[in-house]
mmCIF file of C-alpha atoms and ligand atoms in Angstrom:
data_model
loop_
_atom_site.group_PDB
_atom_site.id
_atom_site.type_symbol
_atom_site.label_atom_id
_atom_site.label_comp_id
_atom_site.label_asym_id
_atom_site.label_seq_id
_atom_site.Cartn_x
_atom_site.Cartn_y
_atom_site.Cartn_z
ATOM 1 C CA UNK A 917 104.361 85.666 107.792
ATOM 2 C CA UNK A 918 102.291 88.570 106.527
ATOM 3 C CA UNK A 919 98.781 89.126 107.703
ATOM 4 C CA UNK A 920 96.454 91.692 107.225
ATOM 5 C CA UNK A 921 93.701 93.325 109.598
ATOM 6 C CA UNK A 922 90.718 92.525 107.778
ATOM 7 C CA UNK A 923 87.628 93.404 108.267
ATOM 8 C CA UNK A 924 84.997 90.706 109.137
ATOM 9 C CA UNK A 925 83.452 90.309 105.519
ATOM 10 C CA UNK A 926 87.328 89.874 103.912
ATOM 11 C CA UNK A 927 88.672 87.166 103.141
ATOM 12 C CA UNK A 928 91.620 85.540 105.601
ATOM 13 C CA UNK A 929 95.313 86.476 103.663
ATOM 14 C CA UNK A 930 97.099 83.990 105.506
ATOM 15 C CA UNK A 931 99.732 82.802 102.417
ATOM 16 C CA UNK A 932 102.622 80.688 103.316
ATOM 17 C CA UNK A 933 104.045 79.267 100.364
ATOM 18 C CA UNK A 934 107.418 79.720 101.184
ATOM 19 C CA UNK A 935 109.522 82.690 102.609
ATOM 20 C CA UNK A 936 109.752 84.011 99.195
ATOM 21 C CA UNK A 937 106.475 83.436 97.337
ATOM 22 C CA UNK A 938 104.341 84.510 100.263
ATOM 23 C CA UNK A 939 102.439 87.427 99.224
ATOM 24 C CA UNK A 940 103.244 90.695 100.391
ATOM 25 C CA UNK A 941 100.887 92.939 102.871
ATOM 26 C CA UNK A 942 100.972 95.506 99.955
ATOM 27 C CA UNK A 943 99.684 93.201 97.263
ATOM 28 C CA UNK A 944 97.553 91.385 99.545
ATOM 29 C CA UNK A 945 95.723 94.653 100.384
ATOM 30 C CA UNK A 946 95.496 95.351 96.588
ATOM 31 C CA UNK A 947 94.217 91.744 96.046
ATOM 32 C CA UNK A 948 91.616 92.138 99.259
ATOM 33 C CA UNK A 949 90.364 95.611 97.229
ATOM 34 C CA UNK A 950 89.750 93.757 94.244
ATOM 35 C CA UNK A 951 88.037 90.965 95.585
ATOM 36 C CA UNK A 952 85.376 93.569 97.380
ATOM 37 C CA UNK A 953 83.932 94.930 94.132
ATOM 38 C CA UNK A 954 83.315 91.185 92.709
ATOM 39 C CA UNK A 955 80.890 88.140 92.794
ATOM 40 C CA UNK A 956 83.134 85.549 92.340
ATOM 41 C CA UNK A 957 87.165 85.948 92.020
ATOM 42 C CA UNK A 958 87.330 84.354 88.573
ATOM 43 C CA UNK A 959 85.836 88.214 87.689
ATOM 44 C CA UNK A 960 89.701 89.651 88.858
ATOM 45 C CA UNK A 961 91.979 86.992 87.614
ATOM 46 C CA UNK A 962 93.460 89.136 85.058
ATOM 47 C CA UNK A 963 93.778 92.297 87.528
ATOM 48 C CA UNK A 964 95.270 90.332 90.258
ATOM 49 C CA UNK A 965 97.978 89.225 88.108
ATOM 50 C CA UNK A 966 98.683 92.186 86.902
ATOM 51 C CA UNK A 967 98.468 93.730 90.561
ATOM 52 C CA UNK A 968 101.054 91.218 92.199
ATOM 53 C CA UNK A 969 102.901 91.428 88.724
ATOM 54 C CA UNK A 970 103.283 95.194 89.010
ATOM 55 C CA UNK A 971 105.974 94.409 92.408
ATOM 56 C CA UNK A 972 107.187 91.719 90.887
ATOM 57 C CA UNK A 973 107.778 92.268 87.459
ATOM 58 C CA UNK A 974 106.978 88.994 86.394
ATOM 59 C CA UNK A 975 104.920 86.268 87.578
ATOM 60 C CA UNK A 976 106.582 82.844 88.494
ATOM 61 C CA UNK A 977 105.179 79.607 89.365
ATOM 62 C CA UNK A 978 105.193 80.270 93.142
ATOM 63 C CA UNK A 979 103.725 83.428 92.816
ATOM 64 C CA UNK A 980 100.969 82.335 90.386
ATOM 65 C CA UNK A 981 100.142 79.612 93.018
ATOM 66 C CA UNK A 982 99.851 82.204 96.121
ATOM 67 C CA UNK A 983 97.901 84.199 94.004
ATOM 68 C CA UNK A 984 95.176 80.946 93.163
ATOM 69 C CA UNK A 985 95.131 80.434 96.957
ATOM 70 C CA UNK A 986 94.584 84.061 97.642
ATOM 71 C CA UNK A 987 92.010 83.696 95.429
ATOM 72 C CA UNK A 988 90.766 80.933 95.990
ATOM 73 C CA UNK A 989 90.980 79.233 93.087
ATOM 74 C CA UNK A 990 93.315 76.136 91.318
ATOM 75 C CA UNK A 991 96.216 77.029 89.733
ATOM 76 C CA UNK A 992 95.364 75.588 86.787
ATOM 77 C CA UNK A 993 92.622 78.280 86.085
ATOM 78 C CA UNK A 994 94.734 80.788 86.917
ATOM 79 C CA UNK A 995 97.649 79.761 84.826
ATOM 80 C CA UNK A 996 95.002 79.113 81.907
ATOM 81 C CA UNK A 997 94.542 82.833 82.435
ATOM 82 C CA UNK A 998 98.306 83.986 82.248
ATOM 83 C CA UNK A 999 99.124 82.157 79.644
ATOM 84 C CA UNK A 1000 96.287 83.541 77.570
ATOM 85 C CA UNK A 1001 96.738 86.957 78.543
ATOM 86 C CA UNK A 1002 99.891 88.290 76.933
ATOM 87 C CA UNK A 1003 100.618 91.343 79.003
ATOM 88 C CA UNK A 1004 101.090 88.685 81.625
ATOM 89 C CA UNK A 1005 104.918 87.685 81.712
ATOM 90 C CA UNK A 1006 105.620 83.999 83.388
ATOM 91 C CA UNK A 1007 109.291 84.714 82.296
ATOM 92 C CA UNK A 1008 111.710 87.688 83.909
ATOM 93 C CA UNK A 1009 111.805 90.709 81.723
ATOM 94 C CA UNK A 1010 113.907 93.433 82.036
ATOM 95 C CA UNK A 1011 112.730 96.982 83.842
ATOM 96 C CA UNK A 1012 111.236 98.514 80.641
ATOM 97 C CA UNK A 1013 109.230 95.495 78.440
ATOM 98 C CA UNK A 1014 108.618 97.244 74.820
ATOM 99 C CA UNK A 1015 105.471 95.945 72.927
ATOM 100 C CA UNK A 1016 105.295 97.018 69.190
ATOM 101 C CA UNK A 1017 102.624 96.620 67.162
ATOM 102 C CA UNK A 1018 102.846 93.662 64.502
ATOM 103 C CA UNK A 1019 99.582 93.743 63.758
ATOM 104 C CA UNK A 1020 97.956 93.713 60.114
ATOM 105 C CA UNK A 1021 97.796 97.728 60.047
ATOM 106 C CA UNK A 1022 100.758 98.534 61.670
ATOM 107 C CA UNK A 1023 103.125 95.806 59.090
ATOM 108 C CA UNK A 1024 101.154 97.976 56.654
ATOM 109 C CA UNK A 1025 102.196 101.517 58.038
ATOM 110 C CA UNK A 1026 105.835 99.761 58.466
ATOM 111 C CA UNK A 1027 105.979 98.430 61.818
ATOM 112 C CA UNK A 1028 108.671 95.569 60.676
ATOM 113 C CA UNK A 1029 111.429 97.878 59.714
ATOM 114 C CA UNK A 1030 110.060 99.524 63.190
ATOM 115 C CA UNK A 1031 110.600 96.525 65.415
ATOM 116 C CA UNK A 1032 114.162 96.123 62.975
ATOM 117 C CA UNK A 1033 115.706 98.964 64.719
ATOM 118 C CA UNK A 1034 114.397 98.413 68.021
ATOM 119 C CA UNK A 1035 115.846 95.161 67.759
ATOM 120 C CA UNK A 1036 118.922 96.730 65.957
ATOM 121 C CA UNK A 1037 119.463 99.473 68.707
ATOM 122 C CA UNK A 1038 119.300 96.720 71.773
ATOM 123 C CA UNK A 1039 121.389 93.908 70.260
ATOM 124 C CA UNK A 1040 118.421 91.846 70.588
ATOM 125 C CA UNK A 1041 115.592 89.682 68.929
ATOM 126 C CA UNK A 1042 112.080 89.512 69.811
ATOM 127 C CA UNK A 1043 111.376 87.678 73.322
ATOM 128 C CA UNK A 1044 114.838 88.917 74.301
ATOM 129 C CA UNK A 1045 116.125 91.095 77.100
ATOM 130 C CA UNK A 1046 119.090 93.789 76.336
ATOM 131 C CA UNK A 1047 122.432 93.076 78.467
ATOM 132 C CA UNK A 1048 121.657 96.080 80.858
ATOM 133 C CA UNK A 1049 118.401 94.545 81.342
ATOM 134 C CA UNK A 1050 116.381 97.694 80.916
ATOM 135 C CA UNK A 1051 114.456 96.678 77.983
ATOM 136 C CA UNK A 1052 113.114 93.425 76.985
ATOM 137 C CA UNK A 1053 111.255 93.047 73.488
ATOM 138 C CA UNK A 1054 107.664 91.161 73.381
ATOM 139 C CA UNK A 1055 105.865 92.030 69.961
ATOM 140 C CA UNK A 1056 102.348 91.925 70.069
ATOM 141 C CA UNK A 1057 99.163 91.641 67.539
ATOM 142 C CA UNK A 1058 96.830 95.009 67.427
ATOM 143 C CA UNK A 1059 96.931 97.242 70.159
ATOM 144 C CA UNK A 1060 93.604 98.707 69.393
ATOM 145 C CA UNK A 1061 95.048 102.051 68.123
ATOM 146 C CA UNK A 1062 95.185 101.190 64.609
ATOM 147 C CA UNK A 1063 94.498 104.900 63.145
ATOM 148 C CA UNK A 1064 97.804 105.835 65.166
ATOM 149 C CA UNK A 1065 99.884 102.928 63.125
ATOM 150 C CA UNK A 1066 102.665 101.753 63.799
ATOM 151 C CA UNK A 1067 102.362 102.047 67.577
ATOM 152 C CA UNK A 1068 103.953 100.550 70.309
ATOM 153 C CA UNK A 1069 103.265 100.576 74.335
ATOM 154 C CA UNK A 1070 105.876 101.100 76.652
ATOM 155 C CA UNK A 1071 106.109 101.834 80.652
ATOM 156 C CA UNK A 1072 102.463 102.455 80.335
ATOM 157 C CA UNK A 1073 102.353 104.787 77.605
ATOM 158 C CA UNK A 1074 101.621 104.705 73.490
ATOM 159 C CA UNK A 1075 103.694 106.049 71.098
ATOM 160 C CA UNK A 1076 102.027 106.704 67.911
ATOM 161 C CA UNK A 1077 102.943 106.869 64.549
ATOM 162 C CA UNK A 1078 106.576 105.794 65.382
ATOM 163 C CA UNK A 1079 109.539 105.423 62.960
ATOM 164 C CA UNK A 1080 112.405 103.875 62.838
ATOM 165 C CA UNK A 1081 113.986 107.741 62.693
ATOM 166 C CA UNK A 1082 112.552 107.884 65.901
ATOM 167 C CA UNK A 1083 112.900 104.528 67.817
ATOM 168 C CA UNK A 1084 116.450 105.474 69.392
ATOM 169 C CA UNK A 1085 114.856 109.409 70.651
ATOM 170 C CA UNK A 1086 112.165 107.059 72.413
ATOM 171 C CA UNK A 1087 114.309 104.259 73.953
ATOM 172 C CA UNK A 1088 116.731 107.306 75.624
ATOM 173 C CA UNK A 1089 113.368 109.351 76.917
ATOM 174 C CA UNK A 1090 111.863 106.186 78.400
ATOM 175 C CA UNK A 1091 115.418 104.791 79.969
ATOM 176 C CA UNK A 1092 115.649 108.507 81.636
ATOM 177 C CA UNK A 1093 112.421 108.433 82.735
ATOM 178 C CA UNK A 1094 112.624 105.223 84.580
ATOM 179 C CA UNK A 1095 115.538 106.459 85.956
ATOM 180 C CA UNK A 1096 113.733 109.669 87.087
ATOM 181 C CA UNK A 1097 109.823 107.637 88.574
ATOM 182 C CA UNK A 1098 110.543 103.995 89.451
ATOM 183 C CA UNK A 1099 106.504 103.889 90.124
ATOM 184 C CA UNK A 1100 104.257 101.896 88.929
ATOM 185 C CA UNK A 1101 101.694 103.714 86.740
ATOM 186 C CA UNK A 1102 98.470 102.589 85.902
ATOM 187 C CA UNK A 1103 97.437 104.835 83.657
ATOM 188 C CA UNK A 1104 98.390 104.385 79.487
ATOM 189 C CA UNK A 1105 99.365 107.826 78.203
ATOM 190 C CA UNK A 1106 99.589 108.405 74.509
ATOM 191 C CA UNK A 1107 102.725 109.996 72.805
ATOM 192 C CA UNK A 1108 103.670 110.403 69.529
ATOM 193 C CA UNK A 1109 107.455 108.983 68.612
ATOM 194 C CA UNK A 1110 109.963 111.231 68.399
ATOM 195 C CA UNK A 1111 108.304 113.889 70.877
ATOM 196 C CA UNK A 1112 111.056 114.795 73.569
ATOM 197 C CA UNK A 1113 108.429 114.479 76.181
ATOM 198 C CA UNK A 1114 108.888 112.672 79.018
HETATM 199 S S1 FES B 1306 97.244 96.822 64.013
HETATM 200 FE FE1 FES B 1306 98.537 97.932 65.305
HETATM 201 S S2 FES B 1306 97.168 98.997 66.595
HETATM 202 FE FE2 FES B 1306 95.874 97.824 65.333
#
């Protein structure tokens, strides 16, 4: 059982689900800052999955139900929420999840032959994990950072103006770099493929 000290105007973070969906003390006190800077806790749905989803990795059924009750709200307006949202994952991906850009700029600055060798260099198709489960493939429509095309975001950073010349330099910086900081970044950082940054 995990409780928190709150103070008096915080909500109660009793959770027992069961012994393994009960939400943590960390992500409770993450979900308990949240819920101070809003009206209502419709206003944090998406950051609260994301939150929990950030220990997790992914967010099952059990987990999206603690978080409702947390919340206090059904589960069927949360999961209306993670299901719309695609950076929320309701399925286990692997450590690193890799989202290039199909979108209508990047196909026309050559993101298919892009997401081609990604899927060429892990052995696996779109929606797919690699056997080492360190990267798992999830395609998604514009990213917002069209004049960088063809982009992807990975591990919370950008890569810009990627090729597929370039793809396997980025997959070996960001497996070494996850091997290096196992933390869980917030901030998106921008990086243009084929840098040796990391
Ligand atoms: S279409 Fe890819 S970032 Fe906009």
């Amino acid at each position: 059982m995990n409780d928190l000290d709150n103070d008096s105007d915080e909500p109660t973070l009793t959770i027992t689900v069961n012994q393994t969906t009960t939400l943590t003390c960390d992500e409770q006190r993450d979900l308990t800052a949240l819920l101070k800077h809003c009206v209502q806790p419709q206003a944090i749905t998406i950051d609260a999955l994301m939150t929990v989803q950030r220990y997790r990795g992914w967010i099952s059924d059990q987990t999206l139900t603690a978080i409702a009750q947390f919340l206090g709200i059904s589960t069927a307006e949360l999961d209306s929420v993670a299901t719309f949202y695609n950076l929320i994952f309701r399925l286990p991906v692997a450590k690193i999840v890799l989202h290039p850009c199909n979108g209508m700029v990047c196909q026309l600055m050559g993101s298919a032959a892009v997401e081609a060798q990604l899927s060429q260099c892990l052995a696996i198709l779109p929606g797919q994990s690699d056997s080492d489960n360190q990267f798992t493939l999830i395609p998604l429509p514009c990213l917002g950072a069209c004049d960088k095309a063809p982009v992807m975001i990975a591990a919370q950073q950008l890569f810009e103006f990627i090729t597929p010349e370039n793809v396997s330099n980025i997959l070996v910086n960001l497996s070494s770099a996850t091997k290096i900081t196992n933390g869980a970044d917030t901030n998106t950082e921008s990086r243009t493929g084929g840098h040796d940054d990391q």
